[in-house]
Amino acid sequence: MKSVVILISGRGSNMRAIVEARLPLSVAAVISNRADAAGLAYAREQGITVEAIEHRGFPTREAFDAALAQAIERHRPDLVVMAGFMRILGDAFVARFAGRMINIHPSLLPMFPGLHTHRRALEEGVKLHGATVHFVTPSLDHGPIVVQAAVPVLPGDDEDALAARVLEQEHRIYPLAVRWFAEDRLVIRDGVVRVKDSSGGDTAQLLMAP
Ligand code: GRF
């Protein structure tokens, strides 16, 4: 069975969705860059190994990245899952985990990389918004797309309402992406992800909100 290490910084609802999906893999550890991340309590209750590596305790970004990489490698995971992990990781770190680290971002990438995606979606007046699971590359919030979910932007939406609609979809697509990885179904070719189905074809990778 494959194993994953999940990186969080806060609430950890995506981590929880992955754990609750009872996927055919083991969660070797949940690691946070903040000891007070709310999600750590849930992971602990589930009997998952939990570690906090506080970025504030390190003199440089490189030193933090190196400590984090070491902590992850101790668990020998097949996949690193960034789930609301709010630190930018350096190129050396990203290169080390190339092809075995994924992230979830609350927009339809390549639209709205970076912060405050829901506010920016409202300001731009887009009619379609959503979330993306992607492999991590050195450019921020960029990389081969595994799956996306789209939601409508509705009249009267504020940032919180839109964030909640997107988050519900995040909790659908992240466990799905991790399941595909566990089942060895993800192939990256020329920077594009294909999801193999049992007949050798491709599975649809866009989910619309029900
Ligand atoms: C999610 O919206 C995720 O897409 C973004 O940060 C939020 C984390 O939420 N990167 P949670 O910690 O998984 O609840």
mmCIF file of C-alpha atoms and ligand atoms in Angstrom:
data_model
loop_
_atom_site.group_PDB
_atom_site.id
_atom_site.type_symbol
_atom_site.label_atom_id
_atom_site.label_comp_id
_atom_site.label_asym_id
_atom_site.label_seq_id
_atom_site.Cartn_x
_atom_site.Cartn_y
_atom_site.Cartn_z
ATOM 1 C CA MET A 1 0.000 0.000 0.000
ATOM 2 C CA LYS A 2 1.258 3.488 -0.805
ATOM 3 C CA SER A 3 1.633 6.110 1.886
ATOM 4 C CA VAL A 4 1.275 9.872 2.072
ATOM 5 C CA VAL A 5 2.462 12.682 4.295
ATOM 6 C CA ILE A 6 -0.017 15.562 4.555
ATOM 7 C CA LEU A 7 1.201 19.136 5.142
ATOM 8 C CA ILE A 8 -1.162 21.618 6.788
ATOM 9 C CA SER A 9 -1.000 25.078 8.338
ATOM 10 C CA GLY A 10 -4.442 25.606 9.852
ATOM 11 C CA ARG A 11 -7.962 24.248 9.904
ATOM 12 C CA GLY A 12 -7.138 21.081 8.004
ATOM 13 C CA SER A 13 -10.552 20.387 6.517
ATOM 14 C CA ASN A 14 -9.019 19.028 3.302
ATOM 15 C CA MET A 15 -6.771 16.721 5.327
ATOM 16 C CA ARG A 16 -9.859 15.553 7.180
ATOM 17 C CA ALA A 17 -11.740 14.881 3.927
ATOM 18 C CA ILE A 18 -8.814 12.750 2.745
ATOM 19 C CA VAL A 19 -8.625 10.810 6.029
ATOM 20 C CA GLU A 20 -12.409 10.289 6.142
ATOM 21 C CA ALA A 21 -12.452 8.980 2.574
ATOM 22 C CA ARG A 22 -10.750 5.812 3.883
ATOM 23 C CA LEU A 23 -8.571 5.564 0.790
ATOM 24 C CA PRO A 24 -6.440 2.536 -0.032
ATOM 25 C CA LEU A 25 -3.271 4.133 1.382
ATOM 26 C CA SER A 26 -1.817 4.969 4.739
ATOM 27 C CA VAL A 27 -1.365 8.462 6.143
ATOM 28 C CA ALA A 28 2.159 8.195 7.543
ATOM 29 C CA ALA A 29 2.118 11.626 9.174
ATOM 30 C CA VAL A 30 0.523 15.044 9.253
ATOM 31 C CA ILE A 31 3.104 17.813 9.496
ATOM 32 C CA SER A 32 2.351 21.464 10.215
ATOM 33 C CA ASN A 33 4.507 24.573 10.138
ATOM 34 C CA ARG A 34 2.424 25.861 13.050
ATOM 35 C CA ALA A 35 2.131 23.974 16.329
ATOM 36 C CA ASP A 36 -1.282 25.590 16.928
ATOM 37 C CA ALA A 37 -2.825 24.416 13.635
ATOM 38 C CA ALA A 38 -6.359 23.311 14.506
ATOM 39 C CA GLY A 39 -6.142 20.334 12.150
ATOM 40 C CA LEU A 40 -3.430 18.668 14.233
ATOM 41 C CA ALA A 41 -5.913 17.844 16.993
ATOM 42 C CA TYR A 42 -8.114 15.898 14.588
ATOM 43 C CA ALA A 43 -5.141 14.002 13.160
ATOM 44 C CA ARG A 44 -3.968 13.130 16.672
ATOM 45 C CA GLU A 45 -7.443 11.837 17.590
ATOM 46 C CA GLN A 46 -7.269 9.583 14.553
ATOM 47 C CA GLY A 47 -4.040 8.101 15.846
ATOM 48 C CA ILE A 48 -2.000 9.630 13.025
ATOM 49 C CA THR A 49 1.596 10.650 13.738
ATOM 50 C CA VAL A 50 1.678 14.419 14.043
ATOM 51 C CA GLU A 51 4.657 16.762 13.869
ATOM 52 C CA ALA A 52 5.047 20.522 14.068
ATOM 53 C CA ILE A 53 8.063 22.125 12.421
ATOM 54 C CA GLU A 54 7.674 25.798 13.130
ATOM 55 C CA HIS A 55 9.089 27.935 10.355
ATOM 56 C CA ARG A 56 9.690 30.752 12.830
ATOM 57 C CA GLY A 57 12.348 28.692 14.537
ATOM 58 C CA PHE A 58 14.630 28.712 11.484
ATOM 59 C CA PRO A 59 17.000 31.492 10.428
ATOM 60 C CA THR A 60 16.393 31.094 6.685
ATOM 61 C CA ARG A 61 13.846 29.672 4.290
ATOM 62 C CA GLU A 62 16.443 27.131 3.146
ATOM 63 C CA ALA A 63 17.005 25.891 6.694
ATOM 64 C CA PHE A 64 13.277 25.427 7.225
ATOM 65 C CA ASP A 65 12.877 23.686 3.860
ATOM 66 C CA ALA A 66 15.735 21.315 4.700
ATOM 67 C CA ALA A 67 14.263 20.418 8.100
ATOM 68 C CA LEU A 68 10.840 19.875 6.571
ATOM 69 C CA ALA A 69 12.250 17.718 3.769
ATOM 70 C CA GLN A 70 14.110 15.590 6.299
ATOM 71 C CA ALA A 71 11.010 15.153 8.447
ATOM 72 C CA ILE A 72 8.977 14.111 5.408
ATOM 73 C CA GLU A 73 11.617 11.690 4.111
ATOM 74 C CA ARG A 74 11.799 9.924 7.472
ATOM 75 C CA HIS A 75 8.309 8.603 6.694
ATOM 76 C CA ARG A 76 9.298 7.513 3.158
ATOM 77 C CA PRO A 77 5.992 8.619 1.625
ATOM 78 C CA ASP A 78 5.057 7.937 -1.983
ATOM 79 C CA LEU A 79 3.228 11.261 -2.125
ATOM 80 C CA VAL A 80 3.333 14.587 -0.291
ATOM 81 C CA VAL A 81 -0.100 16.221 -0.067
ATOM 82 C CA MET A 82 -0.172 19.968 0.610
ATOM 83 C CA ALA A 83 -3.551 20.737 2.156
ATOM 84 C CA GLY A 84 -3.790 24.401 3.073
ATOM 85 C CA PHE A 85 -0.033 24.548 3.673
ATOM 86 C CA MET A 86 0.694 28.264 3.658
ATOM 87 C CA ARG A 87 4.480 28.411 3.219
ATOM 88 C CA ILE A 88 6.160 28.940 -0.107
ATOM 89 C CA LEU A 89 8.737 26.208 -0.610
ATOM 90 C CA GLY A 90 12.061 26.851 -2.336
ATOM 91 C CA ASP A 91 13.118 25.426 -5.691
ATOM 92 C CA ALA A 92 15.432 22.818 -4.137
ATOM 93 C CA PHE A 93 12.602 21.464 -2.008
ATOM 94 C CA VAL A 94 10.204 21.379 -4.948
ATOM 95 C CA ALA A 95 12.796 19.659 -7.172
ATOM 96 C CA ARG A 96 13.388 17.028 -4.512
ATOM 97 C CA PHE A 97 9.696 16.086 -4.469
ATOM 98 C CA ALA A 98 9.014 16.611 -8.181
ATOM 99 C CA GLY A 99 6.245 14.343 -9.449
ATOM 100 C CA ARG A 100 5.379 13.221 -5.921
ATOM 101 C CA MET A 101 3.870 16.335 -4.375
ATOM 102 C CA ILE A 102 0.406 17.770 -5.003
ATOM 103 C CA ASN A 103 -1.419 20.876 -3.837
ATOM 104 C CA ILE A 104 -4.985 22.154 -3.781
ATOM 105 C CA HIS A 105 -5.670 25.727 -4.767
ATOM 106 C CA PRO A 106 -9.024 27.488 -4.419
ATOM 107 C CA SER A 107 -9.426 28.721 -8.016
ATOM 108 C CA LEU A 108 -9.630 27.380 -11.517
ATOM 109 C CA LEU A 109 -5.908 27.634 -12.280
ATOM 110 C CA PRO A 110 -4.223 29.236 -14.131
ATOM 111 C CA MET A 111 -6.672 31.936 -13.043
ATOM 112 C CA PHE A 112 -6.000 33.549 -9.664
ATOM 113 C CA PRO A 113 -2.780 32.019 -8.363
ATOM 114 C CA GLY A 114 -1.775 33.389 -4.930
ATOM 115 C CA LEU A 115 -3.956 34.673 -2.110
ATOM 116 C CA HIS A 116 -7.517 36.002 -1.782
ATOM 117 C CA THR A 117 -8.807 34.031 -4.752
ATOM 118 C CA HIS A 118 -12.495 34.369 -3.868
ATOM 119 C CA ARG A 119 -12.286 38.128 -3.404
ATOM 120 C CA ARG A 120 -10.474 38.475 -6.723
ATOM 121 C CA ALA A 121 -13.002 36.262 -8.502
ATOM 122 C CA LEU A 122 -15.808 38.528 -7.238
ATOM 123 C CA GLU A 123 -13.895 41.679 -8.212
ATOM 124 C CA GLU A 124 -13.348 40.346 -11.739
ATOM 125 C CA GLY A 125 -16.979 39.355 -12.075
ATOM 126 C CA VAL A 126 -16.166 35.843 -13.302
ATOM 127 C CA LYS A 127 -19.224 33.618 -13.557
ATOM 128 C CA LEU A 128 -17.369 30.371 -12.982
ATOM 129 C CA HIS A 129 -14.954 29.719 -10.122
ATOM 130 C CA GLY A 130 -13.662 26.592 -8.446
ATOM 131 C CA ALA A 131 -10.699 24.611 -7.202
ATOM 132 C CA THR A 132 -7.742 22.792 -8.686
ATOM 133 C CA VAL A 133 -5.542 19.900 -7.570
ATOM 134 C CA HIS A 134 -2.156 20.070 -9.285
ATOM 135 C CA PHE A 135 1.346 18.668 -9.087
ATOM 136 C CA VAL A 136 3.713 21.189 -7.532
ATOM 137 C CA THR A 137 6.352 22.897 -9.681
ATOM 138 C CA PRO A 138 8.681 25.789 -8.834
ATOM 139 C CA SER A 139 6.166 28.420 -10.014
ATOM 140 C CA LEU A 140 3.634 29.270 -7.332
ATOM 141 C CA ASP A 141 0.226 27.602 -7.741
ATOM 142 C CA HIS A 142 1.197 26.163 -11.068
ATOM 143 C CA GLY A 143 1.833 22.670 -12.375
ATOM 144 C CA PRO A 144 0.197 19.736 -14.146
ATOM 145 C CA ILE A 145 -3.508 19.759 -13.305
ATOM 146 C CA VAL A 146 -4.935 16.540 -11.843
ATOM 147 C CA VAL A 147 -8.574 17.570 -11.405
ATOM 148 C CA GLN A 148 -10.706 20.694 -11.228
ATOM 149 C CA ALA A 149 -14.181 21.383 -9.883
ATOM 150 C CA ALA A 150 -16.215 24.332 -11.091
ATOM 151 C CA VAL A 151 -18.906 26.214 -9.207
ATOM 152 C CA PRO A 152 -21.115 29.100 -10.332
ATOM 153 C CA VAL A 153 -20.623 32.579 -8.908
ATOM 154 C CA LEU A 154 -24.144 33.612 -7.901
ATOM 155 C CA PRO A 155 -25.681 37.066 -7.602
ATOM 156 C CA GLY A 156 -25.414 38.180 -3.989
ATOM 157 C CA ASP A 157 -22.339 36.068 -3.251
ATOM 158 C CA ASP A 158 -19.836 37.482 -0.807
ATOM 159 C CA GLU A 159 -16.361 36.119 -0.174
ATOM 160 C CA ASP A 160 -17.544 33.731 2.551
ATOM 161 C CA ALA A 161 -20.426 32.297 0.560
ATOM 162 C CA LEU A 162 -18.225 31.712 -2.460
ATOM 163 C CA ALA A 163 -15.416 30.220 -0.338
ATOM 164 C CA ALA A 164 -17.882 27.786 1.255
ATOM 165 C CA ARG A 165 -19.222 26.683 -2.145
ATOM 166 C CA VAL A 166 -15.681 26.098 -3.398
ATOM 167 C CA LEU A 167 -14.565 24.320 -0.199
ATOM 168 C CA GLU A 168 -17.352 21.778 -0.561
ATOM 169 C CA GLN A 169 -15.915 20.892 -3.968
ATOM 170 C CA GLU A 170 -12.346 20.817 -2.607
ATOM 171 C CA HIS A 171 -13.503 18.094 -0.247
ATOM 172 C CA ARG A 172 -14.755 16.088 -3.247
ATOM 173 C CA ILE A 173 -11.794 16.477 -5.573
ATOM 174 C CA TYR A 174 -8.854 16.170 -3.184
ATOM 175 C CA PRO A 175 -9.717 12.652 -1.954
ATOM 176 C CA LEU A 176 -10.434 11.721 -5.579
ATOM 177 C CA ALA A 177 -7.017 12.923 -6.753
ATOM 178 C CA VAL A 178 -5.271 11.094 -3.910
ATOM 179 C CA ARG A 179 -7.246 7.943 -4.711
ATOM 180 C CA TRP A 180 -6.136 8.126 -8.350
ATOM 181 C CA PHE A 181 -2.541 8.413 -7.181
ATOM 182 C CA ALA A 182 -2.992 5.458 -4.807
ATOM 183 C CA GLU A 183 -4.392 3.411 -7.670
ATOM 184 C CA ASP A 184 -1.430 4.338 -9.897
ATOM 185 C CA ARG A 185 -3.679 5.999 -12.426
ATOM 186 C CA LEU A 186 -1.941 9.366 -12.852
ATOM 187 C CA VAL A 187 0.408 9.829 -15.779
ATOM 188 C CA ILE A 188 2.108 13.155 -16.535
ATOM 189 C CA ARG A 189 2.970 13.523 -20.193
ATOM 190 C CA ASP A 190 4.282 16.770 -21.703
ATOM 191 C CA GLY A 191 3.169 18.624 -18.588
ATOM 192 C CA VAL A 192 -0.410 17.333 -18.818
ATOM 193 C CA VAL A 193 -1.947 14.776 -16.464
ATOM 194 C CA ARG A 194 -3.922 11.851 -17.822
ATOM 195 C CA VAL A 195 -6.067 9.756 -15.510
ATOM 196 C CA LYS A 196 -6.142 6.204 -16.780
ATOM 197 C CA ASP A 197 -9.362 4.220 -16.510
ATOM 198 C CA SER A 198 -9.565 0.450 -16.518
ATOM 199 C CA SER A 199 -10.042 0.284 -20.297
ATOM 200 C CA GLY A 200 -6.877 2.285 -20.901
ATOM 201 C CA GLY A 201 -8.822 5.472 -21.730
ATOM 202 C CA ASP A 202 -8.975 8.736 -19.806
ATOM 203 C CA THR A 203 -11.360 9.691 -17.021
ATOM 204 C CA ALA A 204 -13.005 13.123 -17.073
ATOM 205 C CA GLN A 205 -11.131 15.528 -14.828
ATOM 206 C CA LEU A 206 -13.641 18.354 -14.510
ATOM 207 C CA LEU A 207 -16.376 18.012 -11.946
ATOM 208 C CA MET A 208 -19.271 20.412 -12.006
ATOM 209 C CA ALA A 209 -21.003 21.279 -8.756
ATOM 210 C CA PRO A 210 -24.141 19.136 -8.455
HETATM 211 C C1 GRF B 1 -8.345 25.711 1.192
HETATM 212 O O1 GRF B 1 -9.270 26.578 0.600
HETATM 213 C C2 GRF B 1 -7.198 25.428 0.267
HETATM 214 O O2 GRF B 1 -7.589 25.349 -1.064
HETATM 215 C C3 GRF B 1 -6.332 26.639 0.472
HETATM 216 O O3 GRF B 1 -6.409 26.910 1.848
HETATM 217 C C4 GRF B 1 -7.633 26.385 2.362
HETATM 218 C C5 GRF B 1 -7.257 25.396 3.432
HETATM 219 O O4 GRF B 1 -8.366 24.898 4.117
HETATM 220 N N1 GRF B 1 -5.010 26.420 -0.031
HETATM 221 P P1 GRF B 1 -8.206 23.653 5.083
HETATM 222 O O5 GRF B 1 -7.048 23.938 6.022
HETATM 223 O O6 GRF B 1 -7.976 22.422 4.248
HETATM 224 O O7 GRF B 1 -9.507 23.603 5.818
#
